[in-house]
PDB file of C-alpha atoms in Angstrom:
ATOM      1  CA  MET H1088     -38.892  69.702 -54.275  1.00 70.00           C
ATOM      2  CA  ILE H1089     -39.043  65.985 -53.405  1.00 75.00           C
ATOM      3  CA  LYS H1090     -41.979  63.648 -54.077  1.00 80.00           C
ATOM      4  CA  GLU H1091     -42.591  60.044 -53.154  1.00 80.00           C
ATOM      5  CA  GLY H1092     -42.949  57.872 -56.264  1.00 81.00           C
ATOM      6  CA  TYR H1093     -44.014  54.567 -54.738  1.00 85.00           C
ATOM      7  CA  SER H1094     -43.681  52.970 -51.354  1.00 87.00           C
ATOM      8  CA  PHE H1095     -43.973  49.457 -49.959  1.00 89.00           C
ATOM      9  CA  ASN H1096     -43.741  48.247 -46.404  1.00 90.00           C
ATOM     10  CA  PRO H1097     -43.793  44.489 -45.641  1.00 94.00           C
ATOM     11  CA  THR H1098     -44.110  43.979 -41.882  1.00 94.00           C
ATOM     12  CA  ILE H1099     -44.574  41.258 -39.300  1.00 97.00           C
ATOM     13  CA  ARG H1100     -47.295  41.918 -36.762  1.00 94.00           C
ATOM     14  CA  LEU H1101     -46.935  40.347 -33.309  1.00 97.00           C
ATOM     15  CA  GLY H1102     -49.789  40.777 -30.877  1.00 96.00           C
ATOM     16  CA  THR H1103     -51.449  39.651 -27.699  1.00 97.00           C
ATOM     17  CA  LEU H1104     -55.061  39.538 -26.568  1.00 95.00           C
ATOM     18  CA  ILE H1105     -55.669  41.798 -23.604  1.00 96.00           C
ATOM     19  CA  SER H1106     -59.377  40.875 -23.494  1.00 94.00           C
ATOM     20  CA  PRO H1107     -61.576  38.594 -25.618  1.00 92.00           C
ATOM     21  CA  GLN H1108     -62.440  41.606 -27.835  1.00 93.00           C
ATOM     22  CA  MET H1109     -59.134  43.556 -27.852  1.00 96.00           C
ATOM     23  CA  LEU H1110     -55.776  42.817 -29.506  1.00 96.00           C
ATOM     24  CA  LEU H1111     -52.640  44.967 -29.109  1.00 97.00           C
ATOM     25  CA  PHE H1112     -49.755  44.506 -31.546  1.00 97.00           C
ATOM     26  CA  VAL H1113     -46.325  45.746 -32.586  1.00 98.00           C
ATOM     27  CA  LYS H1114     -45.141  45.829 -36.191  1.00 97.00           C
ATOM     28  CA  LEU H1115     -41.577  45.383 -37.444  1.00 97.00           C
ATOM     29  CA  GLY H1116     -40.389  45.347 -41.032  1.00 97.00           C
ATOM     30  CA  ILE H1117     -38.589  47.019 -43.884  1.00 96.00           C
ATOM     31  CA  ALA H1118     -39.599  50.065 -45.901  1.00 95.00           C
ATOM     32  CA  GLY H1119     -38.827  50.823 -49.520  1.00 94.00           C
ATOM     33  CA  THR H1120     -39.640  54.190 -51.057  1.00 91.00           C
ATOM     34  CA  GLN H1121     -38.787  55.752 -54.385  1.00 91.00           C
ATOM     35  CA  ILE H1122     -38.074  59.458 -54.167  1.00 86.00           C
ATOM     36  CA  LYS H1123     -38.166  61.810 -57.130  1.00 86.00           C
ATOM     37  CA  GLY H1124     -37.130  65.407 -57.008  1.00 79.00           C
ATOM     38  CA  SER H1125     -35.339  68.323 -58.489  1.00 77.00           C
ATOM     39  CA  VAL H1126     -32.988  70.908 -57.056  1.00 70.00           C
ATOM     40  CA  THR H1127     -32.655  74.286 -58.729  1.00 71.00           C
ATOM     41  CA  SER H1128     -29.559  76.455 -58.409  1.00 66.00           C
ATOM     42  CA  THR H1129     -29.863  80.103 -59.427  1.00 64.00           C
ATOM     43  CA  SER H1130     -26.566  81.472 -58.137  1.00 61.00           C
ATOM     44  CA  GLY H1131     -24.656  82.685 -61.179  1.00 59.00           C
ATOM     45  CA  GLY H1132     -27.229  81.260 -63.608  1.00 60.00           C
ATOM     46  CA  TYR H1133     -29.838  78.551 -63.702  1.00 62.00           C
ATOM     47  CA  THR H1134     -29.327  74.784 -63.483  1.00 67.00           C
ATOM     48  CA  GLU H1135     -31.600  71.972 -62.407  1.00 71.00           C
ATOM     49  CA  THR H1136     -30.510  68.571 -61.089  1.00 75.00           C
ATOM     50  CA  LYS H1137     -33.034  65.722 -61.128  1.00 80.00           C
ATOM     51  CA  ILE H1138     -32.973  63.009 -58.450  1.00 80.00           C
ATOM     52  CA  LYS H1139     -34.591  59.561 -58.612  1.00 85.00           C
ATOM     53  CA  LYS H1140     -33.614  56.875 -56.110  1.00 87.00           C
ATOM     54  CA  THR H1141     -35.128  53.986 -54.142  1.00 91.00           C
ATOM     55  CA  LEU H1142     -34.400  54.199 -50.424  1.00 91.00           C
ATOM     56  CA  TRP H1143     -34.416  51.233 -48.023  1.00 95.00           C
ATOM     57  CA  GLY H1144     -35.074  51.633 -44.330  1.00 95.00           C
ATOM     58  CA  TYR H1145     -36.657  50.198 -41.223  1.00 95.00           C
ATOM     59  CA  SER H1146     -40.272  50.176 -40.146  1.00 96.00           C
ATOM     60  CA  MET H1147     -41.784  49.886 -36.679  1.00 97.00           C
ATOM     61  CA  GLY H1148     -45.218  50.512 -35.270  1.00 97.00           C
ATOM     62  CA  LEU H1149     -47.918  49.962 -32.661  1.00 97.00           C
ATOM     63  CA  GLY H1150     -51.618  49.319 -32.936  1.00 97.00           C
ATOM     64  CA  GLY H1151     -54.759  47.725 -31.673  1.00 97.00           C
ATOM     65  CA  GLU H1152     -57.853  45.986 -32.956  1.00 96.00           C
ATOM     66  CA  MET H1153     -61.170  45.743 -31.158  1.00 96.00           C
ATOM     67  CA  TYR H1154     -64.325  43.813 -32.021  1.00 95.00           C
ATOM     68  CA  ALA H1155     -67.286  46.189 -32.102  1.00 95.00           C
ATOM     69  CA  THR H1156     -69.682  43.325 -32.940  1.00 94.00           C
ATOM     70  CA  GLU H1157     -69.226  39.629 -33.673  1.00 90.00           C
ATOM     71  CA  ASN H1158     -68.312  40.351 -37.316  1.00 94.00           C
ATOM     72  CA  ILE H1159     -67.026  43.947 -37.311  1.00 96.00           C
ATOM     73  CA  SER H1160     -63.706  45.103 -35.896  1.00 96.00           C
ATOM     74  CA  ILE H1161     -62.054  48.525 -35.677  1.00 97.00           C
ATOM     75  CA  ARG H1162     -58.293  48.816 -36.121  1.00 96.00           C
ATOM     76  CA  ALA H1163     -55.943  51.723 -35.477  1.00 97.00           C
ATOM     77  CA  ASP H1164     -52.172  51.750 -35.890  1.00 96.00           C
ATOM     78  CA  TYR H1165     -49.158  54.021 -36.134  1.00 97.00           C
ATOM     79  CA  THR H1166     -46.103  53.223 -38.284  1.00 96.00           C
ATOM     80  CA  PHE H1167     -42.756  55.036 -38.278  1.00 96.00           C
ATOM     81  CA  ASN H1168     -40.398  54.475 -41.235  1.00 94.00           C
ATOM     82  CA  LEU H1169     -36.774  55.504 -40.811  1.00 94.00           C
ATOM     83  CA  TYR H1170     -34.405  55.829 -43.770  1.00 93.00           C
ATOM     84  CA  PRO H1171     -30.651  56.525 -43.750  1.00 92.00           C
ATOM     85  CA  THR H1172     -29.533  60.088 -44.446  1.00 91.00           C
ATOM     86  CA  GLN H1173     -28.830  60.620 -48.149  1.00 85.00           C
ATOM     87  CA  HIS H1174     -26.321  63.019 -49.737  1.00 83.00           C
ATOM     88  CA  PHE H1175     -26.720  64.179 -53.343  1.00 77.00           C
ATOM     89  CA  ASN H1176     -24.326  66.246 -55.430  1.00 75.00           C
ATOM     90  CA  VAL H1177     -26.051  69.089 -57.230  1.00 70.00           C
ATOM     91  CA  ALA H1178     -24.555  70.904 -60.218  1.00 66.00           C
ATOM     92  CA  THR H1179     -24.378  74.681 -59.950  1.00 62.00           C
ATOM     93  CA  ALA H1180     -24.265  77.302 -62.657  1.00 58.00           C
ATOM     94  CA  THR H1181     -21.108  78.874 -61.233  1.00 60.00           C
ATOM     95  CA  PRO H1182     -17.972  77.121 -62.552  1.00 59.00           C
ATOM     96  CA  ALA H1183     -15.948  77.970 -59.427  1.00 54.00           C
ATOM     97  CA  THR H1184     -18.368  76.077 -57.179  1.00 60.00           C
ATOM     98  CA  ASN H1185     -19.197  73.316 -59.648  1.00 62.00           C
ATOM     99  CA  LYS H1186     -21.035  71.101 -57.166  1.00 67.00           C
ATOM    100  CA  GLN H1187     -22.911  71.501 -53.926  1.00 71.00           C
ATOM    101  CA  SER H1188     -24.061  68.740 -51.606  1.00 74.00           C
ATOM    102  CA  VAL H1189     -27.696  68.385 -50.559  1.00 76.00           C
ATOM    103  CA  LYS H1190     -28.607  66.273 -47.537  1.00 82.00           C
ATOM    104  CA  ILE H1191     -32.014  64.739 -46.784  1.00 82.00           C
ATOM    105  CA  SER H1192     -33.123  62.630 -43.811  1.00 86.00           C
ATOM    106  CA  PRO H1193     -36.436  61.041 -44.861  1.00 87.00           C
ATOM    107  CA  ARG H1194     -38.954  59.864 -42.266  1.00 89.00           C
ATOM    108  CA  ASP H1195     -42.553  58.657 -42.578  1.00 89.00           C
ATOM    109  CA  ASN H1196     -45.194  58.907 -39.853  1.00 93.00           C
ATOM    110  CA  ILE H1197     -48.297  56.968 -40.893  1.00 94.00           C
ATOM    111  CA  PHE H1198     -51.556  56.795 -38.927  1.00 96.00           C
ATOM    112  CA  ARG H1199     -54.236  54.338 -40.064  1.00 96.00           C
ATOM    113  CA  LEU H1200     -57.807  53.783 -38.941  1.00 98.00           C
ATOM    114  CA  GLY H1201     -59.742  50.883 -40.406  1.00 97.00           C
ATOM    115  CA  LEU H1202     -62.994  49.007 -40.242  1.00 97.00           C
ATOM    116  CA  ALA H1203     -63.046  45.276 -41.051  1.00 94.00           C
ATOM    117  CA  TYR H1204     -65.783  42.751 -41.679  1.00 95.00           C
ATOM    118  CA  ASN H1205     -64.752  39.312 -40.386  1.00 87.00           C
ATOM    119  CA  PHE H1206     -66.356  36.192 -41.934  1.00 88.00           C
TER     120      PHE H1206
END
């Protein structure tokens, strides 16, 4: 089982007005995520290997913002975070096959919908 400990995602947002009330933008940046997990091996006995690591990857996305009124805007965006494939060695209970390799390819798909009050 793998869980996400914390995550941060600084991005640059570049956009263009397509009408006086509508902005379209792209986002580019980096992504950092801490993963925590454990792998259990039961072949020939029971062992558990704990994993804790911060992964660094790339972030890209698309979105738009539209003024609903003079002071209220609605924003929607999609962000895709891509991390390099990770290999972890896992101890096994069987001495003959002392270690096995586990491979993960983490990806994040994030959809956001927001409402903003503009002063």
